[in-house]
Amino acid sequence: MTYRRFRVVLTLKVLASVLVASAATAEPEIPADVFRAISSLVPGAQPNSVKASPVSDLYEVVLGPHVIYVTGNGRFMLRGDLVEIDTQANLTEASRAHARLAAIEKVGESSMVIFSPEKSEHTITVFTDVDCGYCAKLHREVPELNRKGVKVRYLAFPRAGIKSRTYDKMVSVWCAEDSLQALSDAKFRRPLEPRTCENPVQEHYRLGKLVGVRGTPTIVLENGEVVPGYLPAGELVEMVRSGGDT
């Protein structure tokens, strides 16, 4: 091997190691061209995972809550669902659900407003808006969900955006001394003391955009599956206990 070629190979290996420094499940046999393509697509990217897909010479790349595919030569990128024809299993959605949940868990429960039962058996995470009628309707059923052993974790998603009255209300909720009471007050149109502090509302909103939240409430089950919109407590409990879509 010539010195010049040795330097090129060494550079690619260093690039690959940097890109996967924070990857949880990166595989050692991934072609360097795949990592070079990722770096070209998203400069400075650090994939959560890179692995071979069931399709020959096609690699699954997880970036935050997103799943894409890159060919082994690094020339082509695919965005879409990979479906196994025989079983009709959506392989991409399974990976996407895992990535979605990982992104939510990275935010951490310390930044959420959580209504917990005495004994928690299951968990749902809800992107919510205090000025959303169906969010208030779901919130009225939180006591029933808690009685059935379901912990409800709230993330802020002001649909009107960061520069809105709803955003300001949600900051007040997250900054309140009793954020659980403040959230209930805001949802049920009771007086809410305006407050400001260092808060995660903007981070929650951006996370919601990344994972594809389009409306509220958006419910994420503990397997990463998304339930868009309101469901009665009974149906939601049944879905949670069955592990997903029923």
PDB file of N, CA, C and O in Angstrom, residues 27-56:
ATOM      1  N   GLU A  27     -22.228  -1.190  13.793  1.00  0.00           N
ATOM      2  CA  GLU A  27     -21.570  -2.455  13.518  1.00  0.00           C
ATOM      3  C   GLU A  27     -20.190  -2.202  12.912  1.00  0.00           C
ATOM      4  O   GLU A  27     -19.971  -1.223  12.199  1.00  0.00           O
ATOM      5  N   PRO A  28     -19.219  -3.108  13.180  1.00  0.00           N
ATOM      6  CA  PRO A  28     -17.849  -2.886  12.709  1.00  0.00           C
ATOM      7  C   PRO A  28     -17.658  -3.052  11.215  1.00  0.00           C
ATOM      8  O   PRO A  28     -16.685  -2.560  10.662  1.00  0.00           O
ATOM      9  N   GLU A  29     -18.579  -3.738  10.508  1.00  0.00           N
ATOM     10  CA  GLU A  29     -18.368  -4.023   9.095  1.00  0.00           C
ATOM     11  C   GLU A  29     -19.090  -3.058   8.167  1.00  0.00           C
ATOM     12  O   GLU A  29     -19.268  -3.347   6.993  1.00  0.00           O
ATOM     13  N   ILE A  30     -19.536  -1.936   8.665  1.00  0.00           N
ATOM     14  CA  ILE A  30     -20.219  -0.958   7.828  1.00  0.00           C
ATOM     15  C   ILE A  30     -19.201  -0.305   6.892  1.00  0.00           C
ATOM     16  O   ILE A  30     -18.156   0.149   7.347  1.00  0.00           O
ATOM     17  N   PRO A  31     -19.476  -0.226   5.588  1.00  0.00           N
ATOM     18  CA  PRO A  31     -18.537   0.407   4.658  1.00  0.00           C
ATOM     19  C   PRO A  31     -18.275   1.866   5.028  1.00  0.00           C
ATOM     20  O   PRO A  31     -19.195   2.596   5.432  1.00  0.00           O
ATOM     21  N   ALA A  32     -17.023   2.289   4.865  1.00  0.00           N
ATOM     22  CA  ALA A  32     -16.668   3.665   5.183  1.00  0.00           C
ATOM     23  C   ALA A  32     -17.442   4.659   4.327  1.00  0.00           C
ATOM     24  O   ALA A  32     -17.711   5.790   4.757  1.00  0.00           O
ATOM     25  N   ASP A  33     -17.810   4.246   3.105  1.00  0.00           N
ATOM     26  CA  ASP A  33     -18.573   5.141   2.227  1.00  0.00           C
ATOM     27  C   ASP A  33     -19.924   5.524   2.826  1.00  0.00           C
ATOM     28  O   ASP A  33     -20.459   6.600   2.544  1.00  0.00           O
ATOM     29  N   VAL A  34     -20.497   4.641   3.636  1.00  0.00           N
ATOM     30  CA  VAL A  34     -21.770   4.940   4.284  1.00  0.00           C
ATOM     31  C   VAL A  34     -21.598   6.104   5.251  1.00  0.00           C
ATOM     32  O   VAL A  34     -22.380   7.055   5.274  1.00  0.00           O
ATOM     33  N   PHE A  35     -20.537   6.058   6.054  1.00  0.00           N
ATOM     34  CA  PHE A  35     -20.282   7.131   7.007  1.00  0.00           C
ATOM     35  C   PHE A  35     -19.925   8.430   6.296  1.00  0.00           C
ATOM     36  O   PHE A  35     -20.306   9.515   6.744  1.00  0.00           O
ATOM     37  N   ARG A  36     -19.230   8.306   5.187  1.00  0.00           N
ATOM     38  CA  ARG A  36     -18.882   9.500   4.420  1.00  0.00           C
ATOM     39  C   ARG A  36     -20.149  10.144   3.863  1.00  0.00           C
ATOM     40  O   ARG A  36     -20.285  11.375   3.850  1.00  0.00           O
ATOM     41  N   ALA A  37     -21.098   9.312   3.430  1.00  0.00           N
ATOM     42  CA  ALA A  37     -22.366   9.836   2.918  1.00  0.00           C
ATOM     43  C   ALA A  37     -23.161  10.536   4.020  1.00  0.00           C
ATOM     44  O   ALA A  37     -23.748  11.600   3.807  1.00  0.00           O
ATOM     45  N   ILE A  38     -23.172   9.933   5.208  1.00  0.00           N
ATOM     46  CA  ILE A  38     -23.885  10.548   6.331  1.00  0.00           C
ATOM     47  C   ILE A  38     -23.285  11.909   6.651  1.00  0.00           C
ATOM     48  O   ILE A  38     -23.998  12.893   6.860  1.00  0.00           O
ATOM     49  N   SER A  39     -21.959  11.975   6.654  1.00  0.00           N
ATOM     50  CA  SER A  39     -21.283  13.229   6.939  1.00  0.00           C
ATOM     51  C   SER A  39     -21.596  14.285   5.892  1.00  0.00           C
ATOM     52  O   SER A  39     -21.717  15.478   6.189  1.00  0.00           O
ATOM     53  N   SER A  40     -21.754  13.844   4.645  1.00  0.00           N
ATOM     54  CA  SER A  40     -22.092  14.768   3.566  1.00  0.00           C
ATOM     55  C   SER A  40     -23.532  15.260   3.690  1.00  0.00           C
ATOM     56  O   SER A  40     -23.827  16.440   3.461  1.00  0.00           O
ATOM     57  N   LEU A  41     -24.434  14.347   4.070  1.00  0.00           N
ATOM     58  CA  LEU A  41     -25.843  14.706   4.209  1.00  0.00           C
ATOM     59  C   LEU A  41     -26.091  15.629   5.400  1.00  0.00           C
ATOM     60  O   LEU A  41     -26.816  16.617   5.305  1.00  0.00           O
ATOM     61  N   VAL A  42     -25.478  15.271   6.522  1.00  0.00           N
ATOM     62  CA  VAL A  42     -25.658  16.043   7.753  1.00  0.00           C
ATOM     63  C   VAL A  42     -24.286  16.266   8.376  1.00  0.00           C
ATOM     64  O   VAL A  42     -23.808  15.432   9.144  1.00  0.00           O
ATOM     65  N   PRO A  43     -23.623  17.366   8.034  1.00  0.00           N
ATOM     66  CA  PRO A  43     -22.273  17.620   8.560  1.00  0.00           C
ATOM     67  C   PRO A  43     -22.235  17.552  10.087  1.00  0.00           C
ATOM     68  O   PRO A  43     -23.086  18.106  10.777  1.00  0.00           O
ATOM     69  N   GLY A  44     -21.255  16.823  10.585  1.00  0.00           N
ATOM     70  CA  GLY A  44     -21.113  16.675  12.026  1.00  0.00           C
ATOM     71  C   GLY A  44     -22.055  15.669  12.646  1.00  0.00           C
ATOM     72  O   GLY A  44     -22.140  15.567  13.875  1.00  0.00           O
ATOM     73  N   ALA A  45     -22.762  14.918  11.806  1.00  0.00           N
ATOM     74  CA  ALA A  45     -23.754  13.968  12.316  1.00  0.00           C
ATOM     75  C   ALA A  45     -23.106  12.874  13.149  1.00  0.00           C
ATOM     76  O   ALA A  45     -22.030  12.386  12.832  1.00  0.00           O
ATOM     77  N   GLN A  46     -23.795  12.498  14.221  1.00  0.00           N
ATOM     78  CA  GLN A  46     -23.387  11.369  15.042  1.00  0.00           C
ATOM     79  C   GLN A  46     -24.580  10.420  15.136  1.00  0.00           C
ATOM     80  O   GLN A  46     -25.465  10.598  15.975  1.00  0.00           O
ATOM     81  N   PRO A  47     -24.641   9.433  14.247  1.00  0.00           N
ATOM     82  CA  PRO A  47     -25.802   8.533  14.211  1.00  0.00           C
ATOM     83  C   PRO A  47     -26.000   7.803  15.531  1.00  0.00           C
ATOM     84  O   PRO A  47     -25.046   7.455  16.207  1.00  0.00           O
ATOM     85  N   ASN A  48     -27.267   7.577  15.875  1.00  0.00           N
ATOM     86  CA  ASN A  48     -27.566   6.750  17.032  1.00  0.00           C
ATOM     87  C   ASN A  48     -27.235   5.290  16.732  1.00  0.00           C
ATOM     88  O   ASN A  48     -26.803   4.556  17.606  1.00  0.00           O
ATOM     89  N   SER A  49     -27.460   4.886  15.488  1.00  0.00           N
ATOM     90  CA  SER A  49     -27.099   3.532  15.089  1.00  0.00           C
ATOM     91  C   SER A  49     -26.958   3.453  13.581  1.00  0.00           C
ATOM     92  O   SER A  49     -27.581   4.220  12.843  1.00  0.00           O
ATOM     93  N   VAL A  50     -26.091   2.561  13.143  1.00  0.00           N
ATOM     94  CA  VAL A  50     -25.905   2.258  11.726  1.00  0.00           C
ATOM     95  C   VAL A  50     -25.792   0.745  11.630  1.00  0.00           C
ATOM     96  O   VAL A  50     -24.954   0.134  12.297  1.00  0.00           O
ATOM     97  N   LYS A  51     -26.658   0.134  10.817  1.00  0.00           N
ATOM     98  CA  LYS A  51     -26.604  -1.324  10.706  1.00  0.00           C
ATOM     99  C   LYS A  51     -27.092  -1.767   9.333  1.00  0.00           C
ATOM    100  O   LYS A  51     -27.775  -1.020   8.627  1.00  0.00           O
ATOM    101  N   ALA A  52     -26.720  -2.988   8.970  1.00  0.00           N
ATOM    102  CA  ALA A  52     -27.169  -3.541   7.699  1.00  0.00           C
ATOM    103  C   ALA A  52     -28.669  -3.783   7.748  1.00  0.00           C
ATOM    104  O   ALA A  52     -29.201  -4.253   8.755  1.00  0.00           O
ATOM    105  N   SER A  53     -29.355  -3.434   6.680  1.00  0.00           N
ATOM    106  CA  SER A  53     -30.786  -3.714   6.578  1.00  0.00           C
ATOM    107  C   SER A  53     -30.970  -5.110   5.991  1.00  0.00           C
ATOM    108  O   SER A  53     -30.002  -5.727   5.532  1.00  0.00           O
ATOM    109  N   PRO A  54     -32.202  -5.635   5.949  1.00  0.00           N
ATOM    110  CA  PRO A  54     -32.430  -6.939   5.322  1.00  0.00           C
ATOM    111  C   PRO A  54     -32.183  -6.928   3.813  1.00  0.00           C
ATOM    112  O   PRO A  54     -32.104  -7.991   3.196  1.00  0.00           O
ATOM    113  N   VAL A  55     -32.076  -5.742   3.219  1.00  0.00           N
ATOM    114  CA  VAL A  55     -31.820  -5.617   1.781  1.00  0.00           C
ATOM    115  C   VAL A  55     -30.319  -5.556   1.542  1.00  0.00           C
ATOM    116  O   VAL A  55     -29.606  -4.790   2.190  1.00  0.00           O
ATOM    117  N   SER A  56     -29.836  -6.350   0.615  1.00  0.00           N
ATOM    118  CA  SER A  56     -28.413  -6.422   0.331  1.00  0.00           C
ATOM    119  C   SER A  56     -27.841  -5.049  -0.019  1.00  0.00           C
ATOM    120  O   SER A  56     -28.408  -4.312  -0.830  1.00  0.00           O
TER     121      SER A  56
END
